[in-house]
Amino acid sequence: MKKFTKHLLSIALLLALVLSFAGCGQSAPQETPSDPKPESNMAETAHKQEAEPIQPPQPEAPPAEPVAPPEPVSMNDALFIGDSRVTGLMEYSGLSADFFTCEGMSVYNIHDKPLSVPNVGKMTLTELLSHKSYGKIYVMLGINELGYNLEQTIGVYSDLVNTIRELQPNATLFIMGNLHVTEAMSTSHSYIKNSTIDAFNNKLSQMANGETIFYMDVNSEFDDGHGNLAEEYTSDGAHPYAKHYIHWGEWIAMQSAFLIKEE
């Protein structure tokens, strides 16, 4: 019995020794669960979704109301001063204005002699400006002066403007740019050239102050797209056909309204 008991103790001791060696080996790897999203981030996302309510669709803005163009100005109180192309306006445009005009008029001879002004009488420009008050005065001169020195001519033109302002202080003055000539005339004439007309018109535009003196240039209405009077508008290269003066007169009345409105 003692031997049997002793034998059992030996087996138990041997088994304990084996188990102790197995415990010193590498432990089996344990499965690592994937990292869950922090609860704080999930809460923040939920908070943002609650804090940003869905915006209802905004109604479309109504279309802008079209701006009505101003009414053309009346010409009942207007005076036109100029050369033969202004004479064309007098004869064919239908404008109800006074006209001090003749063929060949220039800033150099404008004060030389009296002219017959329809419905007014025969008088010099100074007499006319002293005799009758005007609300609007239009001047178109320059084509007959292109053979002179540019700066000299602009100086005389400026003197004319000052005279008009002195005698008609309440009138709005419109300086009209000179109409181009056709390409054929511009390339063949000795001094009437569109490049010179443009240089002259540029000087005229600088006289405008946007308050009492305005500059207007009708060339955009009659040009061929290359800075020349279109051939279909003229027979002599310089003067529009009679039928086109009606459009020119309408343009003047409308352009005047735009310029005065912007004042």
mmCIF file of C-alpha atoms in Angstrom:
data_model
loop_
_atom_site.group_PDB
_atom_site.id
_atom_site.type_symbol
_atom_site.label_atom_id
_atom_site.label_comp_id
_atom_site.label_asym_id
_atom_site.label_seq_id
_atom_site.Cartn_x
_atom_site.Cartn_y
_atom_site.Cartn_z
ATOM 1 C CA MET A 1 0.000 0.000 0.000
ATOM 2 C CA LYS A 2 2.812 2.362 0.892
ATOM 3 C CA LYS A 3 4.533 1.556 -2.408
ATOM 4 C CA PHE A 4 1.291 2.255 -4.300
ATOM 5 C CA THR A 5 0.825 5.567 -2.551
ATOM 6 C CA LYS A 6 4.415 6.486 -3.202
ATOM 7 C CA HIS A 7 3.952 5.571 -6.862
ATOM 8 C CA LEU A 8 0.928 7.830 -7.160
ATOM 9 C CA LEU A 9 2.836 10.729 -5.631
ATOM 10 C CA SER A 10 5.634 10.229 -8.167
ATOM 11 C CA ILE A 11 3.150 10.363 -11.049
ATOM 12 C CA ALA A 12 1.523 13.507 -9.645
ATOM 13 C CA LEU A 13 4.901 15.200 -9.222
ATOM 14 C CA LEU A 14 5.896 14.300 -12.787
ATOM 15 C CA LEU A 15 2.582 15.669 -14.161
ATOM 16 C CA ALA A 16 3.011 18.935 -12.241
ATOM 17 C CA LEU A 17 6.525 19.321 -13.632
ATOM 18 C CA VAL A 18 5.293 18.849 -17.202
ATOM 19 C CA LEU A 19 2.535 21.425 -16.739
ATOM 20 C CA SER A 20 5.002 23.913 -15.316
ATOM 21 C CA PHE A 21 7.215 23.688 -18.476
ATOM 22 C CA ALA A 22 4.187 24.141 -20.728
ATOM 23 C CA GLY A 23 3.341 27.375 -18.893
ATOM 24 C CA CYS A 24 6.743 28.946 -19.815
ATOM 25 C CA GLY A 25 6.114 28.701 -23.588
ATOM 26 C CA GLN A 26 4.646 31.495 -25.891
ATOM 27 C CA SER A 27 1.044 32.071 -25.134
ATOM 28 C CA ALA A 28 -1.441 31.657 -27.973
ATOM 29 C CA PRO A 29 -2.278 34.907 -29.764
ATOM 30 C CA GLN A 30 -5.542 36.448 -28.707
ATOM 31 C CA GLU A 31 -7.976 37.885 -31.204
ATOM 32 C CA THR A 32 -8.040 41.719 -31.118
ATOM 33 C CA PRO A 33 -11.399 43.232 -31.921
ATOM 34 C CA SER A 34 -11.439 46.118 -34.377
ATOM 35 C CA ASP A 35 -11.408 49.555 -32.790
ATOM 36 C CA PRO A 36 -14.911 50.928 -32.519
ATOM 37 C CA LYS A 37 -15.562 54.585 -33.495
ATOM 38 C CA PRO A 38 -15.316 56.798 -30.488
ATOM 39 C CA GLU A 39 -18.686 57.546 -29.079
ATOM 40 C CA SER A 40 -17.791 61.253 -28.890
ATOM 41 C CA ASN A 41 -17.329 61.477 -32.731
ATOM 42 C CA MET A 42 -20.609 59.740 -33.364
ATOM 43 C CA ALA A 43 -22.335 62.074 -30.989
ATOM 44 C CA GLU A 44 -20.721 65.105 -32.635
ATOM 45 C CA THR A 45 -21.870 63.964 -36.082
ATOM 46 C CA ALA A 46 -25.373 63.466 -34.817
ATOM 47 C CA HIS A 47 -25.275 66.925 -33.198
ATOM 48 C CA LYS A 48 -24.180 68.541 -36.462
ATOM 49 C CA GLN A 49 -26.958 66.838 -38.355
ATOM 50 C CA GLU A 50 -29.461 68.111 -35.814
ATOM 51 C CA ALA A 51 -27.904 71.634 -35.758
ATOM 52 C CA GLU A 52 -28.055 72.110 -39.566
ATOM 53 C CA PRO A 53 -31.692 71.928 -40.575
ATOM 54 C CA ILE A 54 -32.467 71.422 -44.229
ATOM 55 C CA GLN A 55 -33.067 74.764 -45.946
ATOM 56 C CA PRO A 56 -36.267 74.974 -47.944
ATOM 57 C CA PRO A 57 -35.742 75.788 -51.629
ATOM 58 C CA GLN A 58 -35.570 79.526 -52.246
ATOM 59 C CA PRO A 59 -38.034 80.997 -54.721
ATOM 60 C CA GLU A 60 -36.491 82.257 -57.929
ATOM 61 C CA ALA A 61 -35.987 86.002 -58.130
ATOM 62 C CA PRO A 62 -38.515 87.638 -60.410
ATOM 63 C CA PRO A 63 -37.055 88.829 -63.728
ATOM 64 C CA ALA A 64 -35.855 92.413 -63.707
ATOM 65 C CA GLU A 65 -38.274 94.890 -65.130
ATOM 66 C CA PRO A 66 -37.032 96.233 -68.490
ATOM 67 C CA VAL A 67 -35.865 99.820 -68.269
ATOM 68 C CA ALA A 68 -37.964 101.961 -70.548
ATOM 69 C CA PRO A 69 -35.920 104.260 -72.778
ATOM 70 C CA PRO A 70 -36.445 107.968 -72.206
ATOM 71 C CA GLU A 71 -38.819 109.882 -74.402
ATOM 72 C CA PRO A 72 -37.141 111.690 -77.320
ATOM 73 C CA VAL A 73 -36.603 115.339 -76.476
ATOM 74 C CA SER A 74 -38.682 118.010 -78.145
ATOM 75 C CA MET A 75 -36.963 120.115 -80.784
ATOM 76 C CA ASN A 76 -39.327 123.067 -80.470
ATOM 77 C CA ASP A 77 -36.701 124.997 -78.494
ATOM 78 C CA ALA A 78 -33.659 123.828 -80.481
ATOM 79 C CA LEU A 79 -31.238 125.559 -82.836
ATOM 80 C CA PHE A 80 -28.954 123.732 -85.283
ATOM 81 C CA ILE A 81 -25.784 125.400 -86.547
ATOM 82 C CA GLY A 82 -23.668 123.864 -89.305
ATOM 83 C CA ASP A 83 -22.661 123.145 -92.862
ATOM 84 C CA SER A 84 -24.395 121.433 -95.792
ATOM 85 C CA ARG A 85 -25.113 118.229 -93.871
ATOM 86 C CA VAL A 86 -26.994 120.268 -91.287
ATOM 87 C CA THR A 87 -28.841 121.802 -94.234
ATOM 88 C CA GLY A 88 -29.885 118.242 -95.088
ATOM 89 C CA LEU A 89 -31.277 117.862 -91.571
ATOM 90 C CA MET A 90 -33.228 121.093 -92.030
ATOM 91 C CA GLU A 91 -34.722 119.987 -95.343
ATOM 92 C CA TYR A 92 -35.398 116.277 -94.774
ATOM 93 C CA SER A 93 -35.359 115.295 -91.084
ATOM 94 C CA GLY A 94 -38.664 116.808 -90.058
ATOM 95 C CA LEU A 95 -37.134 118.312 -86.906
ATOM 96 C CA SER A 96 -39.166 121.272 -85.636
ATOM 97 C CA ALA A 97 -36.117 123.405 -84.850
ATOM 98 C CA ASP A 98 -34.448 126.586 -86.079
ATOM 99 C CA PHE A 99 -31.492 126.206 -88.453
ATOM 100 C CA PHE A 100 -28.569 128.536 -89.063
ATOM 101 C CA THR A 101 -26.860 126.673 -91.890
ATOM 102 C CA CYS A 102 -25.399 126.938 -95.375
ATOM 103 C CA GLU A 103 -23.135 125.031 -97.729
ATOM 104 C CA GLY A 104 -19.451 125.647 -97.039
ATOM 105 C CA MET A 105 -19.959 127.014 -93.517
ATOM 106 C CA SER A 106 -16.927 126.776 -91.263
ATOM 107 C CA VAL A 107 -15.751 128.198 -87.963
ATOM 108 C CA TYR A 108 -13.712 130.667 -90.003
ATOM 109 C CA ASN A 109 -16.658 132.253 -91.860
ATOM 110 C CA ILE A 110 -19.602 131.629 -89.553
ATOM 111 C CA HIS A 111 -19.785 135.264 -88.429
ATOM 112 C CA ASP A 112 -19.232 136.786 -91.896
ATOM 113 C CA LYS A 113 -22.728 137.288 -93.230
ATOM 114 C CA PRO A 114 -26.404 137.050 -92.249
ATOM 115 C CA LEU A 115 -28.374 133.986 -93.234
ATOM 116 C CA SER A 116 -32.074 133.439 -93.684
ATOM 117 C CA VAL A 117 -33.416 131.474 -90.722
ATOM 118 C CA PRO A 118 -36.867 130.010 -91.532
ATOM 119 C CA ASN A 119 -39.651 131.491 -89.398
ATOM 120 C CA VAL A 120 -37.200 133.901 -87.762
ATOM 121 C CA GLY A 121 -35.653 136.156 -90.382
ATOM 122 C CA LYS A 122 -32.336 137.042 -91.941
ATOM 123 C CA MET A 123 -29.596 137.777 -89.420
ATOM 124 C CA THR A 124 -26.063 136.967 -88.338
ATOM 125 C CA LEU A 125 -25.384 134.230 -85.813
ATOM 126 C CA THR A 126 -24.638 136.780 -83.107
ATOM 127 C CA GLU A 127 -27.905 138.558 -83.827
ATOM 128 C CA LEU A 128 -29.838 135.281 -83.764
ATOM 129 C CA LEU A 129 -28.324 134.178 -80.458
ATOM 130 C CA SER A 130 -29.102 137.602 -78.996
ATOM 131 C CA HIS A 131 -32.607 137.735 -80.454
ATOM 132 C CA LYS A 132 -34.098 134.391 -79.367
ATOM 133 C CA SER A 133 -33.569 132.074 -76.387
ATOM 134 C CA TYR A 134 -33.001 128.356 -76.963
ATOM 135 C CA GLY A 135 -33.098 125.363 -74.654
ATOM 136 C CA LYS A 136 -30.822 123.223 -76.860
ATOM 137 C CA ILE A 137 -28.206 124.199 -79.439
ATOM 138 C CA TYR A 138 -26.555 121.707 -81.804
ATOM 139 C CA VAL A 139 -23.328 122.477 -83.684
ATOM 140 C CA MET A 140 -21.807 120.398 -86.486
ATOM 141 C CA LEU A 141 -18.802 121.980 -88.164
ATOM 142 C CA GLY A 142 -15.416 120.700 -89.267
ATOM 143 C CA ILE A 143 -15.568 118.980 -92.645
ATOM 144 C CA ASN A 144 -14.753 122.238 -94.469
ATOM 145 C CA GLU A 145 -11.931 123.037 -92.063
ATOM 146 C CA LEU A 146 -9.907 119.823 -92.480
ATOM 147 C CA GLY A 147 -7.397 121.553 -94.772
ATOM 148 C CA TYR A 148 -6.384 123.945 -91.990
ATOM 149 C CA ASN A 149 -4.068 123.341 -89.055
ATOM 150 C CA LEU A 150 -5.941 121.162 -86.565
ATOM 151 C CA GLU A 151 -4.916 122.965 -83.385
ATOM 152 C CA GLN A 152 -5.644 126.350 -84.916
ATOM 153 C CA THR A 153 -9.103 125.245 -86.030
ATOM 154 C CA ILE A 154 -9.915 123.749 -82.633
ATOM 155 C CA GLY A 155 -8.949 127.072 -81.042
ATOM 156 C CA VAL A 156 -11.403 128.971 -83.286
ATOM 157 C CA TYR A 157 -14.063 126.304 -82.654
ATOM 158 C CA SER A 158 -13.537 126.754 -78.913
ATOM 159 C CA ASP A 159 -14.064 130.513 -79.322
ATOM 160 C CA LEU A 160 -17.395 129.776 -81.044
ATOM 161 C CA VAL A 161 -18.449 127.534 -78.165
ATOM 162 C CA ASN A 162 -17.602 130.287 -75.684
ATOM 163 C CA THR A 163 -19.631 132.801 -77.680
ATOM 164 C CA ILE A 164 -22.654 130.488 -77.706
ATOM 165 C CA ARG A 165 -22.330 129.880 -73.966
ATOM 166 C CA GLU A 166 -22.052 133.619 -73.312
ATOM 167 C CA LEU A 167 -25.102 134.565 -75.397
ATOM 168 C CA GLN A 168 -27.188 131.510 -74.468
ATOM 169 C CA PRO A 169 -26.172 130.660 -70.860
ATOM 170 C CA ASN A 170 -29.296 128.601 -70.188
ATOM 171 C CA ALA A 171 -29.056 126.428 -73.293
ATOM 172 C CA THR A 172 -27.656 122.896 -73.321
ATOM 173 C CA LEU A 173 -25.004 122.696 -76.028
ATOM 174 C CA PHE A 174 -24.536 119.551 -78.115
ATOM 175 C CA ILE A 175 -21.326 119.298 -80.160
ATOM 176 C CA MET A 176 -21.907 116.883 -83.020
ATOM 177 C CA GLY A 177 -19.028 114.817 -84.364
ATOM 178 C CA ASN A 178 -18.438 115.099 -88.093
ATOM 179 C CA LEU A 179 -19.900 112.398 -90.293
ATOM 180 C CA HIS A 180 -17.375 110.174 -92.050
ATOM 181 C CA VAL A 181 -16.996 110.042 -95.827
ATOM 182 C CA THR A 182 -16.855 106.874 -97.901
ATOM 183 C CA GLU A 183 -13.649 104.902 -98.233
ATOM 184 C CA ALA A 184 -13.368 105.928 -101.879
ATOM 185 C CA MET A 185 -13.499 109.636 -101.020
ATOM 186 C CA SER A 186 -11.212 109.216 -98.014
ATOM 187 C CA THR A 187 -8.495 107.562 -100.093
ATOM 188 C CA SER A 188 -8.789 109.903 -103.079
ATOM 189 C CA HIS A 189 -9.350 113.347 -101.558
ATOM 190 C CA SER A 190 -6.330 115.517 -100.838
ATOM 191 C CA TYR A 191 -7.298 116.422 -97.251
ATOM 192 C CA ILE A 192 -10.768 115.046 -96.411
ATOM 193 C CA LYS A 193 -9.805 111.725 -94.894
ATOM 194 C CA ASN A 194 -11.518 109.681 -92.221
ATOM 195 C CA SER A 195 -8.381 109.488 -90.114
ATOM 196 C CA THR A 196 -8.338 113.306 -90.036
ATOM 197 C CA ILE A 197 -12.062 113.426 -89.264
ATOM 198 C CA ASP A 198 -11.493 111.060 -86.335
ATOM 199 C CA ALA A 199 -8.657 113.218 -85.009
ATOM 200 C CA PHE A 200 -10.866 116.298 -85.302
ATOM 201 C CA ASN A 201 -13.831 114.591 -83.623
ATOM 202 C CA ASN A 202 -11.610 113.427 -80.792
ATOM 203 C CA LYS A 203 -10.648 117.037 -80.095
ATOM 204 C CA LEU A 204 -14.305 118.070 -80.191
ATOM 205 C CA SER A 205 -15.268 115.381 -77.676
ATOM 206 C CA GLN A 206 -12.837 116.898 -75.186
ATOM 207 C CA MET A 207 -14.861 120.125 -75.112
ATOM 208 C CA ALA A 208 -17.793 118.346 -73.480
ATOM 209 C CA ASN A 209 -18.172 118.635 -69.717
ATOM 210 C CA GLY A 210 -21.154 116.294 -69.269
ATOM 211 C CA GLU A 211 -23.190 119.050 -67.612
ATOM 212 C CA THR A 212 -23.918 121.895 -70.013
ATOM 213 C CA ILE A 213 -21.946 120.683 -73.037
ATOM 214 C CA PHE A 214 -22.367 117.195 -74.509
ATOM 215 C CA TYR A 215 -20.704 115.389 -77.401
ATOM 216 C CA MET A 216 -22.612 113.092 -79.765
ATOM 217 C CA ASP A 217 -21.325 111.078 -82.712
ATOM 218 C CA VAL A 218 -23.723 109.524 -85.219
ATOM 219 C CA ASN A 219 -21.080 107.600 -87.190
ATOM 220 C CA SER A 220 -22.044 104.294 -85.599
ATOM 221 C CA GLU A 221 -25.397 104.613 -87.374
ATOM 222 C CA PHE A 222 -23.924 105.122 -90.852
ATOM 223 C CA ASP A 223 -20.522 103.420 -90.877
ATOM 224 C CA ASP A 224 -19.663 100.359 -92.957
ATOM 225 C CA GLY A 225 -17.954 98.660 -90.008
ATOM 226 C CA HIS A 226 -14.506 99.900 -91.006
ATOM 227 C CA GLY A 227 -14.734 103.567 -90.079
ATOM 228 C CA ASN A 228 -16.140 104.812 -93.391
ATOM 229 C CA LEU A 229 -19.523 106.138 -94.458
ATOM 230 C CA ALA A 230 -21.267 103.126 -96.003
ATOM 231 C CA GLU A 231 -21.633 103.378 -99.775
ATOM 232 C CA GLU A 232 -25.335 102.491 -99.679
ATOM 233 C CA TYR A 233 -26.157 105.623 -97.668
ATOM 234 C CA THR A 234 -24.747 108.184 -100.110
ATOM 235 C CA SER A 235 -24.390 109.110 -103.751
ATOM 236 C CA ASP A 236 -21.554 111.638 -103.507
ATOM 237 C CA GLY A 237 -19.454 110.032 -100.760
ATOM 238 C CA ALA A 238 -20.199 112.683 -98.130
ATOM 239 C CA HIS A 239 -23.929 113.451 -97.846
ATOM 240 C CA PRO A 240 -26.573 110.851 -96.927
ATOM 241 C CA TYR A 241 -29.535 110.299 -99.197
ATOM 242 C CA ALA A 242 -32.537 112.436 -98.225
ATOM 243 C CA LYS A 243 -34.429 109.433 -96.799
ATOM 244 C CA HIS A 244 -31.717 108.805 -94.193
ATOM 245 C CA TYR A 245 -31.969 112.234 -92.599
ATOM 246 C CA ILE A 246 -35.235 111.171 -90.950
ATOM 247 C CA HIS A 247 -33.413 108.434 -89.055
ATOM 248 C CA TRP A 248 -30.607 110.842 -88.219
ATOM 249 C CA GLY A 249 -33.095 113.332 -86.770
ATOM 250 C CA GLU A 250 -34.797 110.635 -84.694
ATOM 251 C CA TRP A 251 -31.411 109.484 -83.430
ATOM 252 C CA ILE A 252 -30.504 113.037 -82.362
ATOM 253 C CA ALA A 253 -33.748 113.424 -80.403
ATOM 254 C CA MET A 254 -33.283 110.069 -78.644
ATOM 255 C CA GLN A 255 -29.550 110.470 -78.005
ATOM 256 C CA SER A 256 -30.190 113.906 -76.516
ATOM 257 C CA ALA A 257 -32.667 112.353 -74.091
ATOM 258 C CA PHE A 258 -30.081 109.762 -72.976
ATOM 259 C CA LEU A 259 -27.367 112.392 -72.488
ATOM 260 C CA ILE A 260 -29.576 114.786 -70.538
ATOM 261 C CA LYS A 261 -30.889 111.919 -68.369
ATOM 262 C CA GLU A 262 -27.316 110.949 -67.431
ATOM 263 C CA GLU A 263 -26.527 114.507 -66.408
#
